[in-house]
mmCIF file of C-alpha atoms in Angstrom:
data_model
loop_
_atom_site.group_PDB
_atom_site.id
_atom_site.type_symbol
_atom_site.label_atom_id
_atom_site.label_comp_id
_atom_site.label_asym_id
_atom_site.label_seq_id
_atom_site.Cartn_x
_atom_site.Cartn_y
_atom_site.Cartn_z
ATOM 1 C CA MET A 1 206.885 -47.104 59.969
ATOM 2 C CA ILE A 2 207.102 -51.078 59.138
ATOM 3 C CA ALA A 3 210.505 -49.832 57.531
ATOM 4 C CA TYR A 4 212.082 -48.305 61.384
ATOM 5 C CA ALA A 5 209.786 -51.239 62.902
ATOM 6 C CA LEU A 6 212.451 -54.045 61.469
ATOM 7 C CA ILE A 7 215.307 -52.186 62.193
ATOM 8 C CA ALA A 8 214.102 -50.761 65.647
ATOM 9 C CA SER A 9 213.289 -55.045 66.289
ATOM 10 C CA ASP A 10 217.181 -55.934 65.183
ATOM 11 C CA ARG A 11 215.565 -59.262 63.781
ATOM 12 C CA ILE A 12 216.700 -58.379 60.042
ATOM 13 C CA ASN A 13 219.780 -56.453 59.161
ATOM 14 C CA LYS A 14 219.088 -53.161 59.024
ATOM 15 C CA THR A 15 221.171 -52.298 55.407
ATOM 16 C CA LEU A 16 218.579 -54.939 54.144
ATOM 17 C CA VAL A 17 215.776 -53.183 55.506
ATOM 18 C CA ALA A 18 216.349 -49.871 54.548
ATOM 19 C CA LEU A 19 217.090 -51.202 50.579
ATOM 20 C CA CYS A 20 214.505 -52.881 50.673
ATOM 21 C CA GLY A 21 212.661 -50.595 51.670
ATOM 22 C CA GLY A 22 213.789 -47.498 48.841
ATOM 23 C CA ALA A 23 213.175 -50.189 46.329
ATOM 24 C CA ILE A 24 209.749 -50.214 47.662
ATOM 25 C CA VAL A 25 208.891 -46.556 47.387
ATOM 26 C CA LEU A 26 210.497 -46.609 43.610
ATOM 27 C CA ALA A 27 208.676 -49.716 42.337
ATOM 28 C CA LEU A 28 205.771 -48.050 43.585
ATOM 29 C CA GLY A 29 205.944 -44.608 42.717
ATOM 30 C CA ILE A 30 206.408 -42.233 45.386
ATOM 31 C CA VAL A 31 209.569 -41.385 44.628
ATOM 32 C CA GLU A 32 210.744 -41.768 40.815
ATOM 33 C CA ALA A 33 214.796 -41.713 39.871
ATOM 34 C CA ASP A 34 215.154 -37.738 39.622
ATOM 35 C CA ASP A 35 214.168 -37.644 42.910
ATOM 36 C CA ALA A 36 216.267 -40.850 44.689
ATOM 37 C CA PHE A 37 219.531 -39.559 42.944
ATOM 38 C CA TYR A 38 219.447 -36.191 41.816
ATOM 39 C CA SER A 39 217.012 -34.005 44.358
ATOM 40 C CA HIS A 40 219.022 -32.031 47.189
ATOM 41 C CA GLU A 41 215.778 -31.861 48.421
ATOM 42 C CA THR A 42 214.414 -35.782 48.377
ATOM 43 C CA GLY A 43 217.445 -37.296 47.697
ATOM 44 C CA ILE A 44 220.331 -39.218 48.437
ATOM 45 C CA ASP A 45 223.035 -37.086 50.108
ATOM 46 C CA TRP A 46 225.595 -37.673 47.595
ATOM 47 C CA ASN A 47 227.632 -35.326 49.970
ATOM 48 C CA VAL A 48 227.651 -37.417 53.485
ATOM 49 C CA ILE A 49 227.979 -40.852 50.976
ATOM 50 C CA PHE A 50 231.552 -39.319 49.706
ATOM 51 C CA LEU A 51 232.277 -37.993 52.527
ATOM 52 C CA LEU A 52 232.373 -41.021 54.238
ATOM 53 C CA PHE A 53 234.152 -43.164 51.715
ATOM 54 C CA GLY A 54 236.302 -40.532 51.886
ATOM 55 C CA MET A 55 237.378 -41.047 55.474
ATOM 56 C CA MET A 56 237.405 -44.125 55.570
ATOM 57 C CA ILE A 57 239.939 -44.398 52.870
ATOM 58 C CA ILE A 58 242.130 -41.849 55.061
ATOM 59 C CA VAL A 59 241.479 -44.105 58.361
ATOM 60 C CA GLY A 60 243.141 -47.110 55.824
ATOM 61 C CA VAL A 61 245.747 -45.839 54.567
ATOM 62 C CA LEU A 62 246.366 -44.677 58.982
ATOM 63 C CA ARG A 63 245.693 -47.681 60.713
ATOM 64 C CA GLN A 64 248.961 -49.583 58.503
ATOM 65 C CA THR A 65 250.869 -46.648 60.026
ATOM 66 C CA GLY A 66 250.346 -48.496 63.953
ATOM 67 C CA VAL A 67 249.659 -44.839 65.947
ATOM 68 C CA PHE A 68 245.945 -45.843 66.654
ATOM 69 C CA GLU A 69 248.195 -49.064 68.641
ATOM 70 C CA TYR A 70 250.111 -45.541 70.213
ATOM 71 C CA ILE A 71 247.737 -43.081 71.129
ATOM 72 C CA ALA A 72 245.240 -45.988 72.566
ATOM 73 C CA ILE A 73 248.564 -46.800 74.278
ATOM 74 C CA TRP A 74 249.099 -43.243 75.563
ATOM 75 C CA ALA A 75 245.996 -42.782 76.677
ATOM 76 C CA ALA A 76 245.757 -45.936 78.607
ATOM 77 C CA LYS A 77 248.828 -45.515 80.806
ATOM 78 C CA ARG A 78 247.925 -41.608 80.956
ATOM 79 C CA ALA A 79 244.217 -42.648 82.494
ATOM 80 C CA ASN A 80 246.946 -45.212 85.196
ATOM 81 C CA GLY A 81 244.761 -47.565 82.745
ATOM 82 C CA SER A 82 241.290 -46.911 85.032
ATOM 83 C CA PRO A 83 238.022 -47.755 82.509
ATOM 84 C CA LEU A 84 236.191 -44.766 83.667
ATOM 85 C CA ARG A 85 239.610 -42.318 83.499
ATOM 86 C CA ILE A 86 239.707 -43.371 80.344
ATOM 87 C CA MET A 87 236.202 -43.652 79.059
ATOM 88 C CA ILE A 88 235.760 -39.734 80.309
ATOM 89 C CA LEU A 89 239.310 -38.876 77.914
ATOM 90 C CA LEU A 90 238.079 -40.043 75.430
ATOM 91 C CA VAL A 91 234.415 -38.734 76.218
ATOM 92 C CA ILE A 92 236.676 -34.790 76.365
ATOM 93 C CA VAL A 93 239.168 -35.641 73.456
ATOM 94 C CA THR A 94 235.522 -36.620 71.073
ATOM 95 C CA ALA A 95 233.726 -33.647 72.208
ATOM 96 C CA VAL A 96 236.457 -31.128 71.314
ATOM 97 C CA ALA A 97 237.168 -33.222 67.721
ATOM 98 C CA SER A 98 233.688 -32.797 66.752
ATOM 99 C CA ALA A 99 233.586 -29.087 66.896
ATOM 100 C CA MET A 100 236.175 -28.916 64.961
ATOM 101 C CA LEU A 101 235.831 -31.197 62.424
ATOM 102 C CA ASP A 102 232.202 -32.741 61.581
ATOM 103 C CA ASN A 103 231.491 -35.694 64.336
ATOM 104 C CA VAL A 104 231.162 -38.266 61.568
ATOM 105 C CA THR A 105 234.365 -38.372 60.712
ATOM 106 C CA THR A 106 235.166 -37.469 64.321
ATOM 107 C CA VAL A 107 233.507 -41.186 64.993
ATOM 108 C CA LEU A 108 235.841 -42.614 62.215
ATOM 109 C CA LEU A 109 238.946 -41.597 64.118
ATOM 110 C CA ILE A 110 238.584 -42.462 67.740
ATOM 111 C CA ALA A 111 236.558 -45.533 67.299
ATOM 112 C CA PRO A 112 239.899 -47.634 65.881
ATOM 113 C CA VAL A 113 241.621 -46.236 68.784
ATOM 114 C CA THR A 114 238.842 -47.313 71.444
ATOM 115 C CA LEU A 115 238.307 -51.043 70.069
ATOM 116 C CA LEU A 116 242.546 -50.769 70.714
ATOM 117 C CA VAL A 117 242.378 -49.670 74.290
ATOM 118 C CA CYS A 118 239.208 -51.789 75.187
ATOM 119 C CA GLU A 119 241.303 -54.858 73.674
ATOM 120 C CA ARG A 120 244.016 -54.227 75.551
ATOM 121 C CA LEU A 121 242.407 -53.606 78.722
ATOM 122 C CA ALA A 122 239.795 -57.142 78.165
ATOM 123 C CA ILE A 123 236.768 -54.806 78.972
ATOM 124 C CA ASN A 124 233.828 -54.296 76.722
ATOM 125 C CA PRO A 125 234.559 -51.619 74.064
ATOM 126 C CA ILE A 126 229.995 -50.780 73.587
ATOM 127 C CA PRO A 127 229.808 -48.336 76.552
ATOM 128 C CA PHE A 128 233.138 -46.267 75.452
ATOM 129 C CA LEU A 129 231.992 -46.439 71.475
ATOM 130 C CA MET A 130 228.066 -45.117 72.805
ATOM 131 C CA ALA A 131 229.593 -42.256 75.103
ATOM 132 C CA GLU A 132 231.898 -41.450 72.477
ATOM 133 C CA VAL A 133 228.685 -40.861 69.227
ATOM 134 C CA PHE A 134 226.692 -39.290 72.274
ATOM 135 C CA ALA A 135 229.290 -36.750 73.121
ATOM 136 C CA SER A 136 230.386 -36.458 69.225
ATOM 137 C CA ASN A 137 226.981 -34.848 68.486
ATOM 138 C CA ILE A 138 226.912 -32.739 72.058
ATOM 139 C CA GLY A 139 230.532 -31.569 70.903
ATOM 140 C CA GLY A 140 229.696 -30.778 67.323
ATOM 141 C CA ALA A 141 226.126 -28.839 68.184
ATOM 142 C CA SER A 142 228.772 -25.679 69.209
ATOM 143 C CA THR A 143 230.236 -25.032 65.821
ATOM 144 C CA LEU A 144 228.871 -23.983 62.651
ATOM 145 C CA VAL A 145 231.079 -27.366 60.959
ATOM 146 C CA GLY A 146 230.925 -29.901 63.404
ATOM 147 C CA ASP A 147 227.481 -30.735 62.141
ATOM 148 C CA PRO A 148 225.915 -31.014 59.095
ATOM 149 C CA PRO A 149 222.422 -29.736 60.565
ATOM 150 C CA ASN A 150 224.438 -26.215 62.138
ATOM 151 C CA ILE A 151 225.442 -26.199 58.123
ATOM 152 C CA ILE A 152 221.779 -26.476 56.674
ATOM 153 C CA ILE A 153 220.720 -23.306 59.195
ATOM 154 C CA ALA A 154 223.741 -21.272 58.706
ATOM 155 C CA SER A 155 223.126 -21.140 54.823
ATOM 156 C CA ARG A 156 219.262 -20.794 55.374
ATOM 157 C CA ALA A 157 219.120 -18.151 58.545
ATOM 158 C CA GLY A 158 222.740 -16.560 56.835
ATOM 159 C CA LEU A 159 224.850 -17.102 60.632
ATOM 160 C CA THR A 160 228.760 -16.842 61.400
ATOM 161 C CA PHE A 161 231.182 -19.536 62.191
ATOM 162 C CA ASN A 162 230.898 -17.106 65.341
ATOM 163 C CA ASP A 163 227.471 -16.651 65.645
ATOM 164 C CA PHE A 164 227.343 -20.474 66.603
ATOM 165 C CA LEU A 165 229.886 -20.707 68.700
ATOM 166 C CA VAL A 166 228.832 -17.802 70.439
ATOM 167 C CA HIS A 167 224.899 -18.982 70.621
ATOM 168 C CA MET A 168 225.618 -22.560 71.216
ATOM 169 C CA ALA A 169 228.971 -23.404 72.968
ATOM 170 C CA PRO A 170 227.818 -22.041 76.242
ATOM 171 C CA ILE A 171 225.376 -24.998 76.311
ATOM 172 C CA VAL A 172 227.201 -27.171 75.058
ATOM 173 C CA ILE A 173 229.827 -26.720 77.303
ATOM 174 C CA VAL A 174 227.496 -26.749 80.413
ATOM 175 C CA VAL A 175 225.476 -30.098 78.646
ATOM 176 C CA MET A 176 228.639 -31.597 78.533
ATOM 177 C CA VAL A 177 229.963 -31.335 81.845
ATOM 178 C CA VAL A 178 226.973 -32.471 83.382
ATOM 179 C CA PHE A 179 226.729 -35.858 80.436
ATOM 180 C CA ILE A 180 231.218 -36.942 81.971
ATOM 181 C CA ALA A 181 229.178 -36.466 85.289
ATOM 182 C CA MET A 182 226.685 -39.391 84.950
ATOM 183 C CA LEU A 183 228.511 -41.109 82.996
ATOM 184 C CA PRO A 184 229.684 -43.819 86.415
ATOM 185 C CA LEU A 185 225.943 -44.379 86.223
ATOM 186 C CA LEU A 186 224.925 -43.887 82.408
ATOM 187 C CA PHE A 187 227.528 -46.669 82.624
ATOM 188 C CA ARG A 188 227.171 -48.679 85.359
ATOM 189 C CA GLY A 189 229.179 -52.301 86.188
ATOM 190 C CA SER A 190 231.493 -51.407 82.705
ATOM 191 C CA PHE A 191 234.272 -50.756 84.835
ATOM 192 C CA ALA A 192 236.272 -53.268 86.355
ATOM 193 C CA VAL A 193 239.167 -54.996 84.877
ATOM 194 C CA ASP A 194 241.471 -57.407 85.570
ATOM 195 C CA PRO A 195 244.793 -55.449 87.732
ATOM 196 C CA SER A 196 247.272 -57.833 85.715
ATOM 197 C CA ARG A 197 246.351 -56.359 82.602
ATOM 198 C CA VAL A 198 246.784 -53.246 83.524
ATOM 199 C CA ALA A 199 250.006 -54.092 84.801
ATOM 200 C CA ASP A 200 250.584 -55.126 81.333
ATOM 201 C CA VAL A 201 249.816 -52.000 79.709
ATOM 202 C CA MET A 202 251.702 -49.687 81.898
ATOM 203 C CA SER A 203 254.451 -51.403 80.739
ATOM 204 C CA LEU A 204 254.186 -51.071 77.186
ATOM 205 C CA ASN A 205 255.981 -48.349 75.201
ATOM 206 C CA GLU A 206 253.816 -46.960 73.215
ATOM 207 C CA ARG A 207 256.415 -45.335 70.281
ATOM 208 C CA GLU A 208 256.567 -49.289 69.376
ATOM 209 C CA ALA A 209 253.188 -49.543 68.528
ATOM 210 C CA ILE A 210 254.548 -46.801 64.928
ATOM 211 C CA ARG A 211 254.908 -49.531 62.460
ATOM 212 C CA ASP A 212 255.931 -47.091 59.444
ATOM 213 C CA PRO A 213 256.810 -43.800 60.443
ATOM 214 C CA ALA A 214 257.796 -42.216 57.366
ATOM 215 C CA LEU A 215 253.696 -42.884 56.283
ATOM 216 C CA LEU A 216 253.260 -41.918 59.112
ATOM 217 C CA ILE A 217 254.670 -38.283 58.773
ATOM 218 C CA LYS A 218 252.989 -38.431 55.424
ATOM 219 C CA CYS A 219 249.750 -39.607 56.690
ATOM 220 C CA GLY A 220 250.242 -35.934 59.292
ATOM 221 C CA VAL A 221 250.700 -33.493 56.147
ATOM 222 C CA VAL A 222 247.896 -34.705 54.744
ATOM 223 C CA LEU A 223 244.988 -34.723 57.304
ATOM 224 C CA VAL A 224 246.696 -31.331 58.647
ATOM 225 C CA ALA A 225 245.535 -30.964 54.689
ATOM 226 C CA VAL A 226 241.946 -31.828 55.245
ATOM 227 C CA PHE A 227 241.156 -30.729 58.530
ATOM 228 C CA ALA A 228 242.759 -27.040 57.233
ATOM 229 C CA ALA A 229 239.818 -27.322 54.686
ATOM 230 C CA PHE A 230 237.044 -28.987 56.567
ATOM 231 C CA ILE A 231 236.961 -26.309 58.672
ATOM 232 C CA GLY A 232 237.294 -23.584 55.656
ATOM 233 C CA HIS A 233 234.980 -24.957 53.540
ATOM 234 C CA SER A 234 233.434 -22.149 53.370
ATOM 235 C CA LEU A 235 235.960 -19.839 52.194
ATOM 236 C CA PHE A 236 237.722 -22.173 50.140
ATOM 237 C CA HIS A 237 234.133 -22.915 48.605
ATOM 238 C CA ILE A 238 235.029 -26.849 48.701
ATOM 239 C CA GLU A 239 232.146 -29.726 49.845
ATOM 240 C CA PRO A 240 234.469 -31.758 53.268
ATOM 241 C CA SER A 241 232.987 -34.419 50.603
ATOM 242 C CA VAL A 242 235.394 -33.243 47.756
ATOM 243 C CA VAL A 243 237.824 -32.420 50.120
ATOM 244 C CA ALA A 244 238.019 -35.991 51.780
ATOM 245 C CA LEU A 245 238.029 -37.536 48.599
ATOM 246 C CA ILE A 246 240.779 -36.023 47.690
ATOM 247 C CA GLY A 247 242.354 -36.276 50.696
ATOM 248 C CA ALA A 248 241.548 -40.371 49.736
ATOM 249 C CA GLY A 249 243.199 -40.067 46.637
ATOM 250 C CA VAL A 250 246.460 -38.698 47.985
ATOM 251 C CA LEU A 251 247.499 -41.169 50.497
ATOM 252 C CA VAL A 252 246.217 -44.207 48.398
ATOM 253 C CA LEU A 253 248.928 -42.598 45.902
ATOM 254 C CA ILE A 254 251.614 -42.138 47.778
ATOM 255 C CA SER A 255 251.382 -45.043 49.922
ATOM 256 C CA ARG A 256 251.587 -47.570 47.720
ATOM 257 C CA LEU A 257 249.716 -49.500 50.203
ATOM 258 C CA GLU A 258 247.894 -52.831 48.401
ATOM 259 C CA GLN A 259 244.019 -51.970 47.289
ATOM 260 C CA ARG A 260 242.820 -54.987 50.724
ATOM 261 C CA ASP A 261 244.718 -52.507 52.896
ATOM 262 C CA TYR A 262 242.852 -49.563 52.014
ATOM 263 C CA LEU A 263 239.589 -50.829 50.794
ATOM 264 C CA GLY A 264 239.243 -53.236 54.106
ATOM 265 C CA SER A 265 238.256 -50.282 56.450
ATOM 266 C CA VAL A 266 235.330 -49.243 53.907
ATOM 267 C CA GLU A 267 231.946 -49.816 55.978
ATOM 268 C CA TRP A 268 229.466 -50.723 52.197
ATOM 269 C CA GLU A 269 226.998 -51.664 54.570
ATOM 270 C CA THR A 270 227.106 -48.926 56.326
ATOM 271 C CA LEU A 271 226.574 -46.819 53.117
ATOM 272 C CA LEU A 272 224.098 -48.788 52.000
ATOM 273 C CA PHE A 273 221.731 -48.194 54.655
ATOM 274 C CA PHE A 274 222.172 -44.966 54.183
ATOM 275 C CA ALA A 275 221.347 -44.452 50.680
ATOM 276 C CA GLY A 276 218.452 -46.455 51.422
ATOM 277 C CA LEU A 277 217.597 -44.235 54.331
ATOM 278 C CA PHE A 278 218.153 -41.266 52.972
ATOM 279 C CA VAL A 279 215.566 -42.760 49.175
ATOM 280 C CA MET A 280 212.426 -43.708 52.538
ATOM 281 C CA VAL A 281 212.902 -40.278 53.727
ATOM 282 C CA GLY A 282 212.705 -38.282 50.924
ATOM 283 C CA ALA A 283 209.338 -40.396 50.069
ATOM 284 C CA LEU A 284 208.444 -38.868 52.821
ATOM 285 C CA VAL A 285 209.230 -35.274 52.031
ATOM 286 C CA LYS A 286 208.282 -35.677 49.006
ATOM 287 C CA THR A 287 204.980 -36.058 49.925
ATOM 288 C CA GLY A 288 204.503 -33.565 52.674
ATOM 289 C CA VAL A 289 204.142 -35.955 55.527
ATOM 290 C CA VAL A 290 207.653 -34.723 57.301
ATOM 291 C CA GLU A 291 206.222 -30.786 56.629
ATOM 292 C CA GLU A 292 202.670 -31.027 57.250
ATOM 293 C CA LEU A 293 203.874 -32.748 60.891
ATOM 294 C CA ALA A 294 205.819 -30.073 61.345
ATOM 295 C CA ARG A 295 204.341 -27.028 60.423
ATOM 296 C CA SER A 296 200.029 -28.132 62.150
ATOM 297 C CA ALA A 297 202.825 -28.550 65.515
ATOM 298 C CA THR A 298 204.302 -25.315 64.926
ATOM 299 C CA GLU A 299 200.604 -23.188 64.040
ATOM 300 C CA LEU A 300 199.997 -23.954 67.907
ATOM 301 C CA THR A 301 201.642 -21.404 68.765
ATOM 302 C CA ASP A 302 200.304 -18.321 68.068
ATOM 303 C CA GLY A 303 203.050 -16.266 67.973
ATOM 304 C CA ASP A 304 203.497 -16.178 71.126
ATOM 305 C CA ALA A 305 207.645 -16.201 71.286
ATOM 306 C CA LEU A 306 208.635 -18.683 74.733
ATOM 307 C CA LEU A 307 206.226 -20.685 73.332
ATOM 308 C CA THR A 308 207.034 -21.124 69.574
ATOM 309 C CA VAL A 309 210.623 -21.561 71.107
ATOM 310 C CA MET A 310 209.931 -24.574 73.595
ATOM 311 C CA LEU A 311 207.937 -26.016 70.705
ATOM 312 C CA VAL A 312 210.322 -25.607 67.569
ATOM 313 C CA LEU A 313 213.070 -27.668 70.721
ATOM 314 C CA GLY A 314 210.708 -29.813 71.945
ATOM 315 C CA VAL A 315 209.584 -31.204 68.455
ATOM 316 C CA SER A 316 212.710 -31.069 66.839
ATOM 317 C CA ALA A 317 214.275 -34.031 69.346
ATOM 318 C CA PRO A 318 212.037 -36.566 68.737
ATOM 319 C CA VAL A 319 210.940 -36.557 65.333
ATOM 320 C CA SER A 320 215.241 -36.162 64.552
ATOM 321 C CA GLY A 321 215.970 -39.567 66.794
ATOM 322 C CA ILE A 322 213.244 -40.826 64.360
ATOM 323 C CA ILE A 323 213.613 -40.109 61.140
ATOM 324 C CA ASP A 324 217.688 -38.702 61.083
ATOM 325 C CA ASN A 325 217.993 -34.971 61.987
ATOM 326 C CA ILE A 326 219.336 -34.087 58.655
ATOM 327 C CA PRO A 327 216.198 -34.242 56.165
ATOM 328 C CA PHE A 328 214.707 -33.235 58.906
ATOM 329 C CA THR A 329 216.817 -29.640 59.647
ATOM 330 C CA ALA A 330 216.155 -29.332 55.804
ATOM 331 C CA THR A 331 212.657 -29.390 56.147
ATOM 332 C CA MET A 332 211.653 -26.895 58.554
ATOM 333 C CA THR A 333 214.484 -24.606 57.569
ATOM 334 C CA PRO A 334 211.417 -22.853 55.368
ATOM 335 C CA ILE A 335 208.671 -23.189 58.064
ATOM 336 C CA VAL A 336 211.782 -21.358 60.774
ATOM 337 C CA SER A 337 212.607 -18.679 58.665
ATOM 338 C CA GLU A 338 209.070 -17.997 58.392
ATOM 339 C CA LEU A 339 208.230 -18.538 62.416
ATOM 340 C CA ALA A 340 211.063 -16.028 63.232
ATOM 341 C CA ALA A 341 209.943 -13.485 60.648
ATOM 342 C CA GLY A 342 206.503 -13.210 62.401
ATOM 343 C CA LEU A 343 207.721 -14.032 65.925
ATOM 344 C CA SER A 344 206.109 -11.153 68.737
ATOM 345 C CA GLY A 345 208.369 -9.693 71.646
ATOM 346 C CA PRO A 346 211.244 -8.071 72.614
ATOM 347 C CA THR A 347 213.258 -11.323 72.104
ATOM 348 C CA ASP A 348 216.366 -11.947 69.178
ATOM 349 C CA PRO A 349 214.578 -13.811 66.133
ATOM 350 C CA ASN A 350 217.439 -15.465 65.685
ATOM 351 C CA VAL A 351 216.404 -17.430 68.943
ATOM 352 C CA LEU A 352 214.523 -20.139 66.912
ATOM 353 C CA TRP A 353 217.397 -21.046 65.006
ATOM 354 C CA TRP A 354 219.283 -21.876 68.158
ATOM 355 C CA ALA A 355 216.139 -23.665 69.028
ATOM 356 C CA LEU A 356 215.989 -25.874 65.950
ATOM 357 C CA ALA A 357 219.621 -26.371 66.349
ATOM 358 C CA LEU A 358 220.387 -27.759 69.632
ATOM 359 C CA GLY A 359 216.873 -29.718 68.395
ATOM 360 C CA ALA A 360 218.303 -31.692 66.151
ATOM 361 C CA ASP A 361 221.521 -31.676 67.497
ATOM 362 C CA PHE A 362 220.509 -33.190 71.103
ATOM 363 C CA GLY A 363 217.916 -35.359 69.598
ATOM 364 C CA GLY A 364 220.422 -37.779 67.478
ATOM 365 C CA ASN A 365 221.597 -38.659 70.358
ATOM 366 C CA LEU A 366 218.118 -40.930 70.837
ATOM 367 C CA THR A 367 218.208 -43.619 68.203
ATOM 368 C CA ALA A 368 220.714 -45.385 66.611
ATOM 369 C CA VAL A 369 219.284 -43.907 63.437
ATOM 370 C CA GLY A 370 219.015 -40.169 64.818
ATOM 371 C CA ALA A 371 222.579 -38.692 63.555
ATOM 372 C CA SER A 372 224.692 -39.923 60.494
ATOM 373 C CA ALA A 373 227.398 -40.460 62.786
ATOM 374 C CA ASN A 374 225.702 -42.883 65.699
ATOM 375 C CA VAL A 375 225.085 -45.419 62.540
ATOM 376 C CA VAL A 376 228.424 -44.911 61.020
ATOM 377 C CA MET A 377 229.626 -45.890 65.157
ATOM 378 C CA LEU A 378 227.584 -49.342 65.048
ATOM 379 C CA GLY A 379 228.375 -49.799 61.663
ATOM 380 C CA ILE A 380 232.342 -50.479 62.849
ATOM 381 C CA ALA A 381 230.949 -51.542 66.167
ATOM 382 C CA ARG A 382 229.283 -54.807 64.244
ATOM 383 C CA ARG A 383 232.399 -55.292 62.309
ATOM 384 C CA ALA A 384 234.363 -56.002 65.147
ATOM 385 C CA GLY A 385 232.276 -58.512 66.580
ATOM 386 C CA ASN A 386 230.598 -56.040 68.782
ATOM 387 C CA PRO A 387 227.131 -54.987 67.561
ATOM 388 C CA ILE A 388 225.005 -52.657 69.679
ATOM 389 C CA SER A 389 221.344 -53.245 69.547
ATOM 390 C CA PHE A 390 219.086 -51.111 68.799
ATOM 391 C CA TRP A 391 217.505 -50.655 72.139
ATOM 392 C CA GLU A 392 220.369 -50.600 74.052
ATOM 393 C CA PHE A 393 221.310 -47.813 72.236
ATOM 394 C CA THR A 394 218.247 -46.294 72.386
ATOM 395 C CA ARG A 395 217.783 -47.018 76.148
ATOM 396 C CA LYS A 396 220.774 -44.467 76.827
ATOM 397 C CA GLY A 397 220.600 -42.436 74.224
ATOM 398 C CA LEU A 398 217.584 -41.310 75.983
ATOM 399 C CA PHE A 399 218.801 -40.402 79.247
ATOM 400 C CA VAL A 400 221.395 -38.456 77.365
ATOM 401 C CA THR A 401 218.384 -36.610 75.557
ATOM 402 C CA VAL A 402 216.508 -35.111 78.017
ATOM 403 C CA MET A 403 218.796 -33.938 80.212
ATOM 404 C CA SER A 404 220.458 -32.528 76.736
ATOM 405 C CA ILE A 405 217.253 -31.114 75.953
ATOM 406 C CA ALA A 406 215.992 -30.165 79.166
ATOM 407 C CA LEU A 407 219.045 -28.373 79.799
ATOM 408 C CA ALA A 408 218.661 -26.039 76.237
ATOM 409 C CA ALA A 409 215.275 -24.968 77.312
ATOM 410 C CA VAL A 410 216.014 -23.425 80.744
ATOM 411 C CA TYR A 411 219.687 -21.990 78.720
ATOM 412 C CA LEU A 412 217.167 -20.586 75.944
ATOM 413 C CA TRP A 413 214.273 -19.651 79.072
ATOM 414 C CA LEU A 414 217.708 -17.768 80.805
ATOM 415 C CA ARG A 415 219.532 -16.203 77.816
ATOM 416 C CA TYR A 416 216.816 -15.077 75.648
ATOM 417 C CA PHE A 417 214.104 -14.258 77.648
ATOM 418 C CA VAL A 418 214.390 -13.092 81.425
ATOM 419 C CA LEU A 419 217.921 -11.870 80.950
ATOM 420 C CA ALA A 420 218.109 -10.319 77.741
#
């Protein structure tokens, strides 16, 4: 709680806080080395760490080609230089990409483009980066591979890619439409631009931005293979983290770049922050705090199907926004499994899994540490000289989360109780 308060205050570097917090719970013996470094339940999620590390290197190599400048100029010209239209275009691209890839990978790829667009137009990139990370968490909810909590839920409940597409995609589309409609109000005052800057951008030739066409082709081949492996990881039985590391290694080998060119894009602070955060949350899991809170809340329903669904949704959103949705989902899955088995009424018992997925995925937008994509985006923004404060993110994220959960509640009620 102290560490979280310090992170929220923005007075002390959050990586320092996370590492000190992790060191303290280790030093006090609350968790041991085996718990922190080797346990799937309470330890550092190395799959997340190495997925991020591999994709950061891939982005570093890709940046040398000039493709991000190309996309930035292309997007600005297609939107006729209008910042609002550019934001809408990038938000839609982010949401669609997050459905096909995991949202962290999408953020790593779209953020450099956004920074370049905003630099060209001399506008503040912070609203654009926040809008994109909100869209990534919303869009990622629509498929099994889009958001890490979905993978955890699918593994526990035996749900398929098509199950997620059929049950989650409809509400994600509705939420995205409403979110796009909210953008002018949510980021009011962020769309003023100098007409001379727009004219300069419209006169640019995006093809001239490509500095190394041969390397771009190599990167394209590797990226297609990486994305295909991401989408089919359940068939190939290769973890996305392994795919990312292999892709990074191949690109480093064939690009023949200097070490500083590809390692310069690695967000070391972000990776260390995740490590410390995982250790602290692992301590809460090991001591039973998270499970006890979740169990106490769900016991209030007494088997009533609709009340149980709404409670799972209502608890998942705020808790996921506070302690990161990955460990929360891992803790909740055995509880939801028990509740689904004893659910009374004619409704589909899988509705509890959809409630958990929607609550965890949409709840990730609540705070800056609610989802992995949020932490990565904030790290990128800080390194680019545009730091986003915890409360600045939370003020916007609160509106997005309340809207998303309200629509999700109506959707679950209509589809699984009224129209079932």
